[in-house]
PDB file of C-alpha atoms in Angstrom:
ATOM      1  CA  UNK A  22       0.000   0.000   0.000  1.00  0.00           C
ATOM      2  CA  UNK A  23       1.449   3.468  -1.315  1.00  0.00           C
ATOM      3  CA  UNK A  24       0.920   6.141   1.848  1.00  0.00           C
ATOM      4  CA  UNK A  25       3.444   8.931   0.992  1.00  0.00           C
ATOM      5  CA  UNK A  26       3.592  11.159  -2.010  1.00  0.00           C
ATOM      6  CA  UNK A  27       7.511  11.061  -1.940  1.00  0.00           C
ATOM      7  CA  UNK A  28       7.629  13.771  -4.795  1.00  0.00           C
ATOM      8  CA  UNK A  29       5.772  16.964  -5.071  1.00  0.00           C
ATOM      9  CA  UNK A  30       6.609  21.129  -5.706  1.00  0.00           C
ATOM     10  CA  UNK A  31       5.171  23.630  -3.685  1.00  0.00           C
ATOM     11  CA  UNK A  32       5.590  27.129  -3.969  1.00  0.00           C
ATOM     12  CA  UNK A  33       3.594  29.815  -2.614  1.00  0.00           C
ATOM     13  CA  UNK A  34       5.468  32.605  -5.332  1.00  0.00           C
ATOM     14  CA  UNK A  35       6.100  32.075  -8.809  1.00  0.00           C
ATOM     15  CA  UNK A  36       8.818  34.081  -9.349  1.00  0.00           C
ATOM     16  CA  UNK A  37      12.040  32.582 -11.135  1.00  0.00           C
ATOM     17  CA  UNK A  38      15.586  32.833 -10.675  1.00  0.00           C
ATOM     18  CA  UNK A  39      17.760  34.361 -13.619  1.00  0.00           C
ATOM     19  CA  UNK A  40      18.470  31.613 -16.540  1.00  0.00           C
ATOM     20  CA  UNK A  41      15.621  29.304 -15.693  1.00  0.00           C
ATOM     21  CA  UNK A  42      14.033  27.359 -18.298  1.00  0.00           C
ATOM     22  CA  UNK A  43      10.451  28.238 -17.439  1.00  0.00           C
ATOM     23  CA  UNK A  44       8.001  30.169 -15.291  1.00  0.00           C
ATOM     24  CA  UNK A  45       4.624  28.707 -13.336  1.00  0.00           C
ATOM     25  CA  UNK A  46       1.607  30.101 -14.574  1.00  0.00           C
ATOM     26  CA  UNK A  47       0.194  29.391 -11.066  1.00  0.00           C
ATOM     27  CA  UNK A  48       1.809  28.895  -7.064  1.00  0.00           C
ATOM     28  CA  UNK A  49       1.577  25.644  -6.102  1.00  0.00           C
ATOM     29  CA  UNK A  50       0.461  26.281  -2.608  1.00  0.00           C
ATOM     30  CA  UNK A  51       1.317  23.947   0.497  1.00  0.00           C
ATOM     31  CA  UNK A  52      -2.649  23.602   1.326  1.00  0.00           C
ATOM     32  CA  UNK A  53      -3.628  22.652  -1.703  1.00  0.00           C
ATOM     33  CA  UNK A  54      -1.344  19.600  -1.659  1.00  0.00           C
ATOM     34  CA  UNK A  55      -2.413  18.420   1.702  1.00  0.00           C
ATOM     35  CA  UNK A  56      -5.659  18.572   0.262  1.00  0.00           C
ATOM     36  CA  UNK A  57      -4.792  16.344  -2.031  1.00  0.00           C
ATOM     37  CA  UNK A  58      -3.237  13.938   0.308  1.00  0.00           C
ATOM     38  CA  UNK A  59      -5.820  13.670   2.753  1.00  0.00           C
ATOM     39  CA  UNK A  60      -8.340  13.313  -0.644  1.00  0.00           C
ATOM     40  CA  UNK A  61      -6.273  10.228  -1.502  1.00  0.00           C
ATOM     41  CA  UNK A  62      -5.938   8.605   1.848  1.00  0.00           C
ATOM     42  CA  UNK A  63      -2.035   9.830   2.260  1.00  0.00           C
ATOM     43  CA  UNK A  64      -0.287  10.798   5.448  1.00  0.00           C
ATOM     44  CA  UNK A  65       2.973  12.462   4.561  1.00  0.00           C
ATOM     45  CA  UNK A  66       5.364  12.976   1.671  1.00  0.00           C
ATOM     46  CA  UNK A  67       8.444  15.013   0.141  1.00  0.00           C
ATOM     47  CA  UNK A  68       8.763  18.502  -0.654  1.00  0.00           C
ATOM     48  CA  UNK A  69      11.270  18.839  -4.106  1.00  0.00           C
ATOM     49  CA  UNK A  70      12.881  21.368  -4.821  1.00  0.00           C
ATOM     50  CA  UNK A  71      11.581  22.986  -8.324  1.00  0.00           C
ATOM     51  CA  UNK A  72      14.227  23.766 -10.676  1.00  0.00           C
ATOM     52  CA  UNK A  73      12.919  26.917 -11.424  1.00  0.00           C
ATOM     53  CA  UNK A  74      14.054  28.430  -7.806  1.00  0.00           C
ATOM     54  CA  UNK A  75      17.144  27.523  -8.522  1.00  0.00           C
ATOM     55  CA  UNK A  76      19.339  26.745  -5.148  1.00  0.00           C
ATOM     56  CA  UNK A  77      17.533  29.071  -3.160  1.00  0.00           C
ATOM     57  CA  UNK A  78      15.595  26.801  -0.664  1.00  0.00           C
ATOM     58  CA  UNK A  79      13.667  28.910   1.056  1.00  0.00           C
ATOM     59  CA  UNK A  80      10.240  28.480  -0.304  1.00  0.00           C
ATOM     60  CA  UNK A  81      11.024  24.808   0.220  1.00  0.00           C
ATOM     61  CA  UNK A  82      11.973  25.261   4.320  1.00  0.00           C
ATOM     62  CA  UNK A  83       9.314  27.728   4.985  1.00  0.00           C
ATOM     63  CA  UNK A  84       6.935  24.710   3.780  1.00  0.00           C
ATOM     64  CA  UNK A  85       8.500  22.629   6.081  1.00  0.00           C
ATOM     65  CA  UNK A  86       8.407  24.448   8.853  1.00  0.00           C
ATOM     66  CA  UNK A  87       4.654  23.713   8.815  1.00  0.00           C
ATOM     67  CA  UNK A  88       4.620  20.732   9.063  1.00  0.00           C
ATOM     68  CA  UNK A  89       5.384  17.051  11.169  1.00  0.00           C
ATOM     69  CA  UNK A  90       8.164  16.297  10.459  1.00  0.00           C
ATOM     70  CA  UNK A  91       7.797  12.973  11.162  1.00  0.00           C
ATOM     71  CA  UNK A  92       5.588  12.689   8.071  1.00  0.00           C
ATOM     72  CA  UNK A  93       7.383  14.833   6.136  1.00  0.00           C
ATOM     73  CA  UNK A  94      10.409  16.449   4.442  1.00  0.00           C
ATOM     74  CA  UNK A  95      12.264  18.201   1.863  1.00  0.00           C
ATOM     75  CA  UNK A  96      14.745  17.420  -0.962  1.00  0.00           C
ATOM     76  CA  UNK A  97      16.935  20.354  -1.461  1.00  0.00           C
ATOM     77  CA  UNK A  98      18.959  21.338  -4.520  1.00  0.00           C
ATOM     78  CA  UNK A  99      22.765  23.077  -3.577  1.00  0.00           C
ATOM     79  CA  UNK A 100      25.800  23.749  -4.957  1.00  0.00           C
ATOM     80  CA  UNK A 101      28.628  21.072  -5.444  1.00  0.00           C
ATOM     81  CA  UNK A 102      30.975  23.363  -3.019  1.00  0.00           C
ATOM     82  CA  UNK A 103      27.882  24.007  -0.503  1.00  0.00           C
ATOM     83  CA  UNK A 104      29.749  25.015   2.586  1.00  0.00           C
ATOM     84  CA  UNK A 105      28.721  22.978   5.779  1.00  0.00           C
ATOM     85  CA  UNK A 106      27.302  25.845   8.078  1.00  0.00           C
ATOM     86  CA  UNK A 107      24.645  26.046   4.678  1.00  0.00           C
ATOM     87  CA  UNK A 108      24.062  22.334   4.724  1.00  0.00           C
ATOM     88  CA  UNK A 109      23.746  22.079   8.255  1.00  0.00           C
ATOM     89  CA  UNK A 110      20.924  24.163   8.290  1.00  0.00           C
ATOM     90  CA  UNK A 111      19.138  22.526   5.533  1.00  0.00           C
ATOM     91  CA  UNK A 112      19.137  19.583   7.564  1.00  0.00           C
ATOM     92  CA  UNK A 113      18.053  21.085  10.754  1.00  0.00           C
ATOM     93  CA  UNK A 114      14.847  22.558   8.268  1.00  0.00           C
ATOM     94  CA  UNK A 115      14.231  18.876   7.456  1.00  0.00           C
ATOM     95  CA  UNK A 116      15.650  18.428   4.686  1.00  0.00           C
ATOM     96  CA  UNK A 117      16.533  14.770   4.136  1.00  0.00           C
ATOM     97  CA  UNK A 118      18.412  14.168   0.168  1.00  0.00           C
ATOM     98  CA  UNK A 119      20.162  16.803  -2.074  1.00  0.00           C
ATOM     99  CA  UNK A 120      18.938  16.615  -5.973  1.00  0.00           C
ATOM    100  CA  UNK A 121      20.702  17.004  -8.851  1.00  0.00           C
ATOM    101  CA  UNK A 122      18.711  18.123 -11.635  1.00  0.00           C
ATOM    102  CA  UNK A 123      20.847  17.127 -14.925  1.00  0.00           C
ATOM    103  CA  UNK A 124      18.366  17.097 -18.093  1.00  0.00           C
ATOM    104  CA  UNK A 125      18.341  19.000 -20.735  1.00  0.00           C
ATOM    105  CA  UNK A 126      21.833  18.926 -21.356  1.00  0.00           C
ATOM    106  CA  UNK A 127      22.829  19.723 -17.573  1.00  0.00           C
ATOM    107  CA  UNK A 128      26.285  18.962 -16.856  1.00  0.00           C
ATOM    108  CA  UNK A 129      27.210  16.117 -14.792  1.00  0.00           C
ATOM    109  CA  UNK A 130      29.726  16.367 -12.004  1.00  0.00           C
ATOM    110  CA  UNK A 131      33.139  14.477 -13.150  1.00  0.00           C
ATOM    111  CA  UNK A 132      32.721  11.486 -10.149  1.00  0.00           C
ATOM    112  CA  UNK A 133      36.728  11.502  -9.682  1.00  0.00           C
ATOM    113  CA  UNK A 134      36.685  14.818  -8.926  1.00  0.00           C
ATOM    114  CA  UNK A 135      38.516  16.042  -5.051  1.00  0.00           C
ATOM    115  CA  UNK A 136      35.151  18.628  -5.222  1.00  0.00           C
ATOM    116  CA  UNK A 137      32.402  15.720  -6.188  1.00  0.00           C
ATOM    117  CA  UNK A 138      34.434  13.695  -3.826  1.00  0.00           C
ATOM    118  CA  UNK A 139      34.027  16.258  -0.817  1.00  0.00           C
ATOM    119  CA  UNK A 140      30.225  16.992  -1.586  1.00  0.00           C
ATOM    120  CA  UNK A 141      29.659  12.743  -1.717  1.00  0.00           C
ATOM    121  CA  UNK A 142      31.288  12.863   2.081  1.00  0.00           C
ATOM    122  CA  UNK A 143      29.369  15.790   2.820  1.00  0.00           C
ATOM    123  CA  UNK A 144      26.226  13.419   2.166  1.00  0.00           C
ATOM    124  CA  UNK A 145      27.832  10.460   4.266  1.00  0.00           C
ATOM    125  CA  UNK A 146      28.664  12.468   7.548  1.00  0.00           C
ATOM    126  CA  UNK A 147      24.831  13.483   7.506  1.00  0.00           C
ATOM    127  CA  UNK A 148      23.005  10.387   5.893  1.00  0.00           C
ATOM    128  CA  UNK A 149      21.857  12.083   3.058  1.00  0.00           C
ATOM    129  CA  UNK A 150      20.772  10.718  -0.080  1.00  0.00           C
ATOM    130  CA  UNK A 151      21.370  11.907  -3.730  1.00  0.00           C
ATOM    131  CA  UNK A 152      18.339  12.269  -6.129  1.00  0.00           C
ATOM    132  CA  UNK A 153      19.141  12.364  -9.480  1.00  0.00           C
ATOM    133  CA  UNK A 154      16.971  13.842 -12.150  1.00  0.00           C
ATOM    134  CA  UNK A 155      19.101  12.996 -15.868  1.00  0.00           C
ATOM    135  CA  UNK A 156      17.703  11.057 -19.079  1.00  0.00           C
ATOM    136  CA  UNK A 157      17.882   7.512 -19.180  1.00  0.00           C
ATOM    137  CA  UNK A 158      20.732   6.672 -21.596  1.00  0.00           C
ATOM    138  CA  UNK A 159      22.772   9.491 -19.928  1.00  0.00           C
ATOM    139  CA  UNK A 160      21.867   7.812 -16.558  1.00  0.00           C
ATOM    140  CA  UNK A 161      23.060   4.143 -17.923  1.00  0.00           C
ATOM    141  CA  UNK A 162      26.278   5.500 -18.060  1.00  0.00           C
ATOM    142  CA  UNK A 163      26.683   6.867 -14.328  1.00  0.00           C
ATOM    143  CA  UNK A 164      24.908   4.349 -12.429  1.00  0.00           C
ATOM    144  CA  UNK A 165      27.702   2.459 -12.087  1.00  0.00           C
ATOM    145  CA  UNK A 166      29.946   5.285 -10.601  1.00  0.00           C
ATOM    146  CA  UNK A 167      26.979   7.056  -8.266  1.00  0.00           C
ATOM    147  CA  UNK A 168      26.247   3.403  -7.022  1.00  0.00           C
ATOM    148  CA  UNK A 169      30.018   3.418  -5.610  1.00  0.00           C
ATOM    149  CA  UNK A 170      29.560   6.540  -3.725  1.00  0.00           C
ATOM    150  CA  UNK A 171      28.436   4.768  -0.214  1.00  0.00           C
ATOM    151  CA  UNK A 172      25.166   7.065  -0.339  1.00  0.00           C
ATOM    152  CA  UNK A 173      21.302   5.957  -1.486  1.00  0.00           C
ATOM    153  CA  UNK A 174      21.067   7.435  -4.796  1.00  0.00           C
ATOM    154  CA  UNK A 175      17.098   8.157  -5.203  1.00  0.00           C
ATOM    155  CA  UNK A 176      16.077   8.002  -9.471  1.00  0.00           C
ATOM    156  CA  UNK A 177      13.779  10.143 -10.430  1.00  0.00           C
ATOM    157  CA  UNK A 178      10.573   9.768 -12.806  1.00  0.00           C
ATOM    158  CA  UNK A 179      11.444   6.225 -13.819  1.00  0.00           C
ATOM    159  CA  UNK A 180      14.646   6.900 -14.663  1.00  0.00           C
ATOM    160  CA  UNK A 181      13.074   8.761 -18.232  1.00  0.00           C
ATOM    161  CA  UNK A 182      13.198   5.177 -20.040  1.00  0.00           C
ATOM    162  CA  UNK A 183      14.103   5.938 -23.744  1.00  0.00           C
ATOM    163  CA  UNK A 184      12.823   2.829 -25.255  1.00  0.00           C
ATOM    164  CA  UNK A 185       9.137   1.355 -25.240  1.00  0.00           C
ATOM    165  CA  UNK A 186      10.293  -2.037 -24.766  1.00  0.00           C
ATOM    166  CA  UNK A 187      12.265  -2.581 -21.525  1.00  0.00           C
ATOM    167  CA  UNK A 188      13.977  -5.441 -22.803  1.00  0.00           C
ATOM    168  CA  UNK A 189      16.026  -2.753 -25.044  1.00  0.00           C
ATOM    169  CA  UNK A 190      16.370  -0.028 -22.761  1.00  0.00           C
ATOM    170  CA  UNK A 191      19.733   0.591 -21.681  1.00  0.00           C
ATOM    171  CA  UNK A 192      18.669   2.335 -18.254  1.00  0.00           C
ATOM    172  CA  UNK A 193      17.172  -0.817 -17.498  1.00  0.00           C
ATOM    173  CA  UNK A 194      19.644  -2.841 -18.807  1.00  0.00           C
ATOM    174  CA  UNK A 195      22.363  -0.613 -16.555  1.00  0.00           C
ATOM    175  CA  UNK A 196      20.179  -1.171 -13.278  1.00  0.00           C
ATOM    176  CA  UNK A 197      20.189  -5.040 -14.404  1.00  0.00           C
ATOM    177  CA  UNK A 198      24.037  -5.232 -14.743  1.00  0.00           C
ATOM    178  CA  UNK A 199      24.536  -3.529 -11.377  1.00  0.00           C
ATOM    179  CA  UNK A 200      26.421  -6.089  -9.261  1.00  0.00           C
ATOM    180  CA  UNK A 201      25.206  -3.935  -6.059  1.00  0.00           C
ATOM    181  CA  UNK A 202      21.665  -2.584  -6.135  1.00  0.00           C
ATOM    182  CA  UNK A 203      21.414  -2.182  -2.297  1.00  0.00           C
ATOM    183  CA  UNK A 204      21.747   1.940  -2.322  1.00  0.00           C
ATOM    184  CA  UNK A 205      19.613   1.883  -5.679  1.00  0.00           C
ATOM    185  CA  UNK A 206      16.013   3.592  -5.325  1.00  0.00           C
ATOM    186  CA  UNK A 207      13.749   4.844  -7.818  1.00  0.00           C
ATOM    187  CA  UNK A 208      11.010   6.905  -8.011  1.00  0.00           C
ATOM    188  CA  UNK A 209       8.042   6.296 -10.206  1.00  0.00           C
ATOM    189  CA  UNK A 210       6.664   9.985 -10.889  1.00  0.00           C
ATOM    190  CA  UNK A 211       5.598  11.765 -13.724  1.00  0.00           C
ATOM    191  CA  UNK A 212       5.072   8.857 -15.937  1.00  0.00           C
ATOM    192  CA  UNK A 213       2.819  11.421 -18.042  1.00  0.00           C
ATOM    193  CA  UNK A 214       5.881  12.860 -19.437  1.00  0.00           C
ATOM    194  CA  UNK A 215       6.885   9.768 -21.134  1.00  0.00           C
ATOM    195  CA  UNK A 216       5.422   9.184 -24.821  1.00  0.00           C
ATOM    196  CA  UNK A 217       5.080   5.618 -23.548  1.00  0.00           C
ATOM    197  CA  UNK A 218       3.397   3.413 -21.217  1.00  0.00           C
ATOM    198  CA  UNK A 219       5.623   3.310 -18.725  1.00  0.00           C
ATOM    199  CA  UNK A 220       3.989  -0.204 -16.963  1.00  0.00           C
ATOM    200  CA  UNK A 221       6.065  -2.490 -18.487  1.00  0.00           C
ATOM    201  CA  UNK A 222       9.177  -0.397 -17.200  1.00  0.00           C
ATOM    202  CA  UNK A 223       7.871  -0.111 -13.697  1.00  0.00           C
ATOM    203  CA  UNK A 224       7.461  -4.286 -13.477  1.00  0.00           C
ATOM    204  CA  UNK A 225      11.170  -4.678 -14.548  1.00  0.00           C
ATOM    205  CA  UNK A 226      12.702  -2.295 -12.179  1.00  0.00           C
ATOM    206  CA  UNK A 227      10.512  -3.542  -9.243  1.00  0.00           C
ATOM    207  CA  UNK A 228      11.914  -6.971 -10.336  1.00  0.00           C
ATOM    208  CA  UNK A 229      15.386  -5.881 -10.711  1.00  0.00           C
ATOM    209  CA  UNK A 230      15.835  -3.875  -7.257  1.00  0.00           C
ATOM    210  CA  UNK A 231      15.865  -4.875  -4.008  1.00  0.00           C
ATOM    211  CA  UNK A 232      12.633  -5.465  -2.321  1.00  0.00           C
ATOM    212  CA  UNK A 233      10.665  -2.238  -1.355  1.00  0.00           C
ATOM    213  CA  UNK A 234      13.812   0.070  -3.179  1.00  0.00           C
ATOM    214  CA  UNK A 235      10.676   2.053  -4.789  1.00  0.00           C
ATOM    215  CA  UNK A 236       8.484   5.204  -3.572  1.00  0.00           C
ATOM    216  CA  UNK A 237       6.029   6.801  -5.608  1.00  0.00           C
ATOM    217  CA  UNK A 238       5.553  10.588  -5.917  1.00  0.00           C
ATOM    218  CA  UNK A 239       2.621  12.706  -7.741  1.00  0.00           C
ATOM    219  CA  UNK A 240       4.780  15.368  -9.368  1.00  0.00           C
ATOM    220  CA  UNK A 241       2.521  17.336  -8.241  1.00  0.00           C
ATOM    221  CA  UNK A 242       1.752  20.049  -9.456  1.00  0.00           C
ATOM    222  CA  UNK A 243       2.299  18.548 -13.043  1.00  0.00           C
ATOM    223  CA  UNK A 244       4.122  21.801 -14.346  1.00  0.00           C
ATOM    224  CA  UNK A 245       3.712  21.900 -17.826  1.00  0.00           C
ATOM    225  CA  UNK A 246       1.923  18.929 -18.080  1.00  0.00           C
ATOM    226  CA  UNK A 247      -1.214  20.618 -16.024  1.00  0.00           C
ATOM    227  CA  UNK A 248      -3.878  20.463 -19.004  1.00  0.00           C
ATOM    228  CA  UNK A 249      -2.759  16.595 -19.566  1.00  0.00           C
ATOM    229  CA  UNK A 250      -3.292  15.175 -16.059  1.00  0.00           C
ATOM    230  CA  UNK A 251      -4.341  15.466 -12.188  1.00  0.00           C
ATOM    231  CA  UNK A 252      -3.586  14.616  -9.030  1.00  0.00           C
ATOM    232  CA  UNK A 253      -6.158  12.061  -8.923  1.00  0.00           C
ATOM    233  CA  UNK A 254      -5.169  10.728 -12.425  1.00  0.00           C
ATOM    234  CA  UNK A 255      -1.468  10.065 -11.212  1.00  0.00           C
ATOM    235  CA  UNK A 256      -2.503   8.562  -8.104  1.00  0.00           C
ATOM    236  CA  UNK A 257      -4.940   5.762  -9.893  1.00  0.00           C
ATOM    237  CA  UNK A 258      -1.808   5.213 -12.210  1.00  0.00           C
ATOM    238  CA  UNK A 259      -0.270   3.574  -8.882  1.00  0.00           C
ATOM    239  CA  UNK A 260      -2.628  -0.143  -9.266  1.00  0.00           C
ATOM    240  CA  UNK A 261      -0.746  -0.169 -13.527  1.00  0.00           C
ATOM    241  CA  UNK A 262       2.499  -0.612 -11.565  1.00  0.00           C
ATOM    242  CA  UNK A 263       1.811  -3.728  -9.325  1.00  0.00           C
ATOM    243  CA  UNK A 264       1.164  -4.007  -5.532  1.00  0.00           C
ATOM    244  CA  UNK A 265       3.838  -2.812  -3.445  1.00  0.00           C
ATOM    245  CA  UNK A 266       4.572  -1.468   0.385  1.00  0.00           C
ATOM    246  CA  UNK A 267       6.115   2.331   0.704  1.00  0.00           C
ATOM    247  CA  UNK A 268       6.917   2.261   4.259  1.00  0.00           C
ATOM    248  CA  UNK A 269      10.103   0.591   4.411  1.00  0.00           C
ATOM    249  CA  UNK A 270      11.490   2.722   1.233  1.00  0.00           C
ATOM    250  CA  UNK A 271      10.192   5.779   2.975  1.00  0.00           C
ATOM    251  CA  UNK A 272      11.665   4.997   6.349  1.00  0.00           C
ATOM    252  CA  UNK A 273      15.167   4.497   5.134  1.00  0.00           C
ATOM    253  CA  UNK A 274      15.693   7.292   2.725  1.00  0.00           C
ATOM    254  CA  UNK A 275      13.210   9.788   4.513  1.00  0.00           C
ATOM    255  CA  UNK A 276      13.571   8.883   8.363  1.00  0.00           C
ATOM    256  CA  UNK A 277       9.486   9.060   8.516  1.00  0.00           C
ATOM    257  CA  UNK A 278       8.209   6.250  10.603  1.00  0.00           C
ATOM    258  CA  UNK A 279       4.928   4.853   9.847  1.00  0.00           C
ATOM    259  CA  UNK A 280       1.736   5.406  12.855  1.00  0.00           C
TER     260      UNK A 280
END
């Protein structure tokens, strides 16, 4: 049974930092998506970062602060040289993973790198996990290297599959020829963004990962995809994807223990 929304935006002001790739035509506001949750039978869930804010977090901790933080918390988005005092705080708002959010051509950090290095132990001295948001052949490639980090690394939206048939998909294929899959999680969000049924994808990672390695989040609120879906519609989506348990998932890479 799915009782977190482990992925949703919510921002009470639409304005953008410089250089980002779109605006909101509408806030997002925290009461609206606990209205959601409590319309769907939820009890918690995780507050992401939108890339449009850039690094600035504070929307995202100002949410936070309203809420139980055992049943919820944030994942923030900082630079690769965040200094500790910054980080520090983050964590003390709640904020459980850092996200890197690498599509559309983003750069991604060089792994051997003394500065990735430093950031990765920056994430081990406070359990944090990575989320990574990155295409899926461009993700094939760095699974391998992220998985070696000693830190959960958290996929998001599938892993953006680029093949209709799993069997041919070389994300897949890259989760499948992981020798170590025990810091592997993925989340399945957003599946409207695909041009493909995405089903047949969700049954071979749930097969490939270890048991309960899976959370689901709404994407909520569906920016730029808000004429093609709903909150309801994404959480019906959930019984396409086969009959799983959130709460272990949840508790490891979220600290939220289940009443």
């Amino acid at each position: 049974m799915i009782g977190f929304d482990c992925h949703a935006h919510v921002f009470e002001d639409t304005a953008v930092v410089a250089g980002a790739r779109y605006r909101p035509v509408s806030p997002a506001p925290l009461s609206e998506w606990l209205a959601h949750q409590r319309a769907h039978g939820l009890k918690g869930g995780v507050i992401v970062q939108v890339s449009f804010l850039g690094t600035d977090n504070t929307q995202l901790c100002a949410a936070l602060s309203k809420l139980d933080r055992q049943l919820f918390c944030g994942v923030g988005v900082v630079p690769l040289d965040v200094e500790d005092k910054a980080l520090d705080a983050l964590v003390a708002a709640g904020i459980r993973g850092l996200r890197w959010n690498l599509v559309r051509g983003g750069d991604v950090p060089d792994m051997e790198a003394a500065l990735t290095q430093t950031f990765f132990e920056k994430l081990r001295r406070r359990n944090l996990h990575l989320e990574v948001h990155l295409e899926g052949p461009r993700l094939a490639k760095l699974l391998g290297p992220l998985s070696a980090q000693g830190v959960a690394v958290v996929v998001d939206h599938f892993g953006l599959p680029s093949e209709p048939d799993p069997a041919a998909d070389p994300m897949i294929n890259a989760v499948r020829g992981l020798s170590d899959r025990s810091t592997l999680f993925f989340k399945f969000s957003g599946h409207y963004r695909s041009p493909f049924d995405l089903a047949p994808h969700a049954h071979a990672l749930r097969e490939a990962l270890p048991s309960e390695h899976v959370v689901w989040g709404s994407d909520w609120p569906h920016t730029q995809y808000e004429a093609r879906t709903s909150y309801g519609r994404t959480h019906k989506a959930i019984r396409d994807w086969g009959c799983w348990h959130d709460g272990p998932a949840v508790s490891l890479l979220y600290g939220v223990v289940e009443t």
